[in-house]
PDB file of C-alpha atoms in Angstrom:
ATOM      1  CA  MET G  98      13.292 -34.679  21.188  1.00  0.00           C
ATOM      2  CA  PRO G  99      13.054 -34.149  24.970  1.00  0.00           C
ATOM      3  CA  LEU G 100      11.180 -31.043  26.075  1.00  0.00           C
ATOM      4  CA  PHE G 101      14.252 -29.484  27.697  1.00  0.00           C
ATOM      5  CA  TRP G 102      16.143 -29.421  24.393  1.00  0.00           C
ATOM      6  CA  ARG G 103      13.137 -28.558  22.251  1.00  0.00           C
ATOM      7  CA  ARG G 104      12.443 -25.325  24.138  1.00  0.00           C
ATOM      8  CA  TRP G 105      15.728 -23.656  23.267  1.00  0.00           C
ATOM      9  CA  MET G 106      17.479 -25.660  20.523  1.00  0.00           C
ATOM     10  CA  TYR G 107      14.745 -24.804  18.036  1.00  0.00           C
ATOM     11  CA  TYR G 108      15.503 -21.093  18.414  1.00  0.00           C
ATOM     12  CA  MET G 109      19.285 -21.543  18.347  1.00  0.00           C
ATOM     13  CA  SER G 110      19.322 -23.120  14.910  1.00  0.00           C
ATOM     14  CA  PRO G 111      19.741 -20.752  11.955  1.00  0.00           C
ATOM     15  CA  TYR G 112      17.872 -23.250   9.792  1.00  0.00           C
ATOM     16  CA  THR G 113      14.704 -22.422  11.730  1.00  0.00           C
ATOM     17  CA  TYR G 114      14.847 -18.825  10.548  1.00  0.00           C
ATOM     18  CA  TYR G 115      15.905 -19.740   7.022  1.00  0.00           C
ATOM     19  CA  ILE G 116      13.070 -22.239   6.505  1.00  0.00           C
ATOM     20  CA  GLU G 117      10.468 -19.933   8.069  1.00  0.00           C
ATOM     21  CA  GLY G 118      11.576 -17.072   5.834  1.00  0.00           C
ATOM     22  CA  VAL G 119      11.559 -19.129   2.642  1.00  0.00           C
ATOM     23  CA  ILE G 120       8.265 -20.931   3.287  1.00  0.00           C
ATOM     24  CA  THR G 121       6.311 -17.851   4.407  1.00  0.00           C
ATOM     25  CA  ASN G 122       7.642 -15.809   1.498  1.00  0.00           C
ATOM     26  CA  ASP G 123       6.719 -18.478  -1.055  1.00  0.00           C
ATOM     27  CA  LEU G 124       3.292 -19.450   0.311  1.00  0.00           C
ATOM     28  CA  HIS G 125       1.964 -16.036   1.393  1.00  0.00           C
ATOM     29  CA  GLY G 126      -1.418 -15.426  -0.236  1.00  0.00           C
ATOM     30  CA  LYS G 127      -1.191 -18.452  -2.535  1.00  0.00           C
ATOM     31  CA  PRO G 128      -4.499 -20.288  -2.918  1.00  0.00           C
ATOM     32  CA  ILE G 129      -4.453 -23.983  -2.063  1.00  0.00           C
ATOM     33  CA  ARG G 130      -6.575 -26.462  -4.004  1.00  0.00           C
ATOM     34  CA  CYS G 131      -6.665 -29.938  -2.530  1.00  0.00           C
ATOM     35  CA  ARG G 132      -6.446 -32.992  -4.764  1.00  0.00           C
ATOM     36  CA  SER G 133      -9.022 -35.744  -4.408  1.00  0.00           C
ATOM     37  CA  TYR G 134      -6.848 -37.745  -1.987  1.00  0.00           C
ATOM     38  CA  ASP G 135      -6.153 -34.671   0.220  1.00  0.00           C
ATOM     39  CA  PHE G 136      -9.757 -34.128   1.276  1.00  0.00           C
ATOM     40  CA  PHE G 137     -11.256 -35.219   4.569  1.00  0.00           C
ATOM     41  CA  VAL G 138     -14.560 -36.871   3.673  1.00  0.00           C
ATOM     42  CA  PHE G 139     -17.571 -36.905   6.000  1.00  0.00           C
ATOM     43  CA  ASN G 140     -21.318 -37.412   5.671  1.00  0.00           C
ATOM     44  CA  PRO G 141     -23.788 -34.824   6.988  1.00  0.00           C
ATOM     45  CA  PRO G 142     -26.923 -35.864   8.914  1.00  0.00           C
ATOM     46  CA  GLY G 143     -29.913 -36.849   6.776  1.00  0.00           C
ATOM     47  CA  GLY G 144     -31.711 -34.033   4.980  1.00  0.00           C
ATOM     48  CA  GLN G 145     -28.851 -31.526   5.255  1.00  0.00           C
ATOM     49  CA  SER G 146     -26.320 -30.426   2.701  1.00  0.00           C
ATOM     50  CA  CYS G 147     -22.623 -30.166   3.465  1.00  0.00           C
ATOM     51  CA  GLY G 148     -22.861 -26.377   3.580  1.00  0.00           C
ATOM     52  CA  GLN G 149     -25.810 -26.421   5.987  1.00  0.00           C
ATOM     53  CA  PHE G 150     -24.159 -28.910   8.310  1.00  0.00           C
ATOM     54  CA  ALA G 151     -20.642 -27.421   8.421  1.00  0.00           C
ATOM     55  CA  GLY G 152     -21.301 -23.819   7.355  1.00  0.00           C
ATOM     56  CA  SER G 153     -21.254 -22.153  10.773  1.00  0.00           C
ATOM     57  CA  TRP G 154     -18.171 -24.144  11.792  1.00  0.00           C
ATOM     58  CA  LEU G 155     -16.322 -23.176   8.588  1.00  0.00           C
ATOM     59  CA  GLN G 156     -16.769 -19.480   9.324  1.00  0.00           C
ATOM     60  CA  SER G 157     -14.404 -19.832  12.279  1.00  0.00           C
ATOM     61  CA  ALA G 158     -12.195 -22.640  10.932  1.00  0.00           C
ATOM     62  CA  ASN G 159      -9.524 -22.814   8.255  1.00  0.00           C
ATOM     63  CA  GLY G 160     -10.169 -24.560   4.975  1.00  0.00           C
ATOM     64  CA  TYR G 161     -13.084 -24.955   2.633  1.00  0.00           C
ATOM     65  CA  LEU G 162     -15.759 -27.378   1.479  1.00  0.00           C
ATOM     66  CA  ASP G 163     -15.364 -28.536  -2.094  1.00  0.00           C
ATOM     67  CA  ASN G 164     -19.011 -29.528  -2.519  1.00  0.00           C
ATOM     68  CA  GLU G 165     -21.226 -27.388  -0.269  1.00  0.00           C
ATOM     69  CA  GLY G 166     -24.446 -28.425  -1.994  1.00  0.00           C
ATOM     70  CA  ALA G 167     -23.886 -32.179  -1.744  1.00  0.00           C
ATOM     71  CA  THR G 168     -25.952 -34.260   0.681  1.00  0.00           C
ATOM     72  CA  GLY G 169     -23.323 -36.985   1.108  1.00  0.00           C
ATOM     73  CA  SER G 170     -19.539 -37.396   0.984  1.00  0.00           C
ATOM     74  CA  CYS G 171     -18.593 -33.826   1.899  1.00  0.00           C
ATOM     75  CA  ASN G 172     -15.040 -32.971   0.837  1.00  0.00           C
ATOM     76  CA  TYR G 173     -13.234 -30.761   3.348  1.00  0.00           C
ATOM     77  CA  CYS G 174      -9.810 -29.282   2.609  1.00  0.00           C
ATOM     78  CA  PRO G 175      -8.059 -27.983   5.756  1.00  0.00           C
ATOM     79  CA  TYR G 176      -6.329 -25.027   4.038  1.00  0.00           C
ATOM     80  CA  ARG G 177      -7.652 -22.209   1.837  1.00  0.00           C
ATOM     81  CA  ASN G 178      -4.318 -20.515   1.294  1.00  0.00           C
ATOM     82  CA  GLY G 179      -0.659 -20.799   2.225  1.00  0.00           C
ATOM     83  CA  ASP G 180      -1.020 -18.508   5.237  1.00  0.00           C
ATOM     84  CA  GLU G 181      -3.365 -21.011   6.898  1.00  0.00           C
ATOM     85  CA  TYR G 182      -0.834 -23.775   6.322  1.00  0.00           C
ATOM     86  CA  TYR G 183       2.139 -22.131   8.002  1.00  0.00           C
ATOM     87  CA  SER G 184       0.138 -20.420  10.755  1.00  0.00           C
ATOM     88  CA  ALA G 185      -0.261 -23.907  12.260  1.00  0.00           C
ATOM     89  CA  LEU G 186       3.537 -23.843  12.725  1.00  0.00           C
ATOM     90  CA  ASN G 187       3.389 -20.432  14.477  1.00  0.00           C
ATOM     91  CA  TRP G 188       5.142 -18.797  11.535  1.00  0.00           C
ATOM     92  CA  SER G 189       4.193 -15.412  10.173  1.00  0.00           C
ATOM     93  CA  PHE G 190       4.831 -13.528   6.945  1.00  0.00           C
ATOM     94  CA  VAL G 191       5.711 -10.368   8.902  1.00  0.00           C
ATOM     95  CA  HIS G 192       8.749 -12.166  10.415  1.00  0.00           C
ATOM     96  CA  ARG G 193      10.573 -12.464   7.099  1.00  0.00           C
ATOM     97  CA  TRP G 194      12.853  -9.438   7.641  1.00  0.00           C
ATOM     98  CA  ARG G 195      13.441 -10.392  11.262  1.00  0.00           C
ATOM     99  CA  ASN G 196      14.501 -13.851  10.083  1.00  0.00           C
ATOM    100  CA  PHE G 197      16.808 -12.342   7.458  1.00  0.00           C
ATOM    101  CA  CYS G 198      18.501 -10.127  10.056  1.00  0.00           C
ATOM    102  CA  ILE G 199      18.925 -13.067  12.435  1.00  0.00           C
ATOM    103  CA  LEU G 200      20.613 -15.038   9.645  1.00  0.00           C
ATOM    104  CA  ILE G 201      22.921 -12.090   8.896  1.00  0.00           C
ATOM    105  CA  GLY G 202      23.718 -11.915  12.623  1.00  0.00           C
ATOM    106  CA  PHE G 203      24.527 -15.644  12.757  1.00  0.00           C
ATOM    107  CA  THR G 204      26.786 -15.294   9.734  1.00  0.00           C
ATOM    108  CA  ALA G 205      28.574 -12.179  11.010  1.00  0.00           C
ATOM    109  CA  PHE G 206      29.120 -13.740  14.437  1.00  0.00           C
ATOM    110  CA  ASN G 207      30.532 -16.956  12.965  1.00  0.00           C
ATOM    111  CA  ILE G 208      32.890 -15.122  10.611  1.00  0.00           C
ATOM    112  CA  GLY G 209      33.994 -12.686  13.315  1.00  0.00           C
ATOM    113  CA  PHE G 210      34.517 -15.401  15.902  1.00  0.00           C
ATOM    114  CA  THR G 211      36.472 -17.540  13.442  1.00  0.00           C
ATOM    115  CA  VAL G 212      38.756 -14.646  12.505  1.00  0.00           C
ATOM    116  CA  PHE G 213      39.236 -13.696  16.170  1.00  0.00           C
ATOM    117  CA  MET G 214      40.054 -17.235  17.282  1.00  0.00           C
ATOM    118  CA  THR G 215      42.348 -17.809  14.305  1.00  0.00           C
ATOM    119  CA  ARG G 216      44.355 -14.662  15.070  1.00  0.00           C
ATOM    120  CA  MET G 217      44.418 -15.354  18.787  1.00  0.00           C
ATOM    121  CA  TYR G 218      45.477 -19.000  18.603  1.00  0.00           C
ATOM    122  CA  LYS G 219      47.312 -19.261  15.337  1.00  0.00           C
ATOM    123  CA  VAL G 220      50.087 -21.807  15.478  1.00  0.00           C
ATOM    124  CA  ASP G 221      52.791 -19.844  13.762  1.00  0.00           C
ATOM    125  CA  LYS G 222      53.440 -16.864  16.079  1.00  0.00           C
ATOM    126  CA  ARG G 223      56.512 -14.894  15.011  1.00  0.00           C
TER     127      ARG G 223
END
């Protein structure tokens, strides 16, 4: 999608607020355990364990190491919990009531506008 449309169309869609509300509500605080095919695998330098090599980086990064004591084939999962997953999308759990109110506003506007336009331009005027 071109940048011009992406900047404002994303915020105009009620589906944006619905999906953010549902996803953040469902995934908030839920632990994530990666399956074997979800891991990013890397090898630490010789003589170091996975935890020694990536430990300081993991303190500031999302995710976890599945095998910190291993000296080869370190398994890194990019998410520890659901909050880390949706924070990459700039979504937040604290926006759930804001999103709900925006959806109510969209609905009320659409119903009100439909009723107004129907009464104003109805075909059968007596």
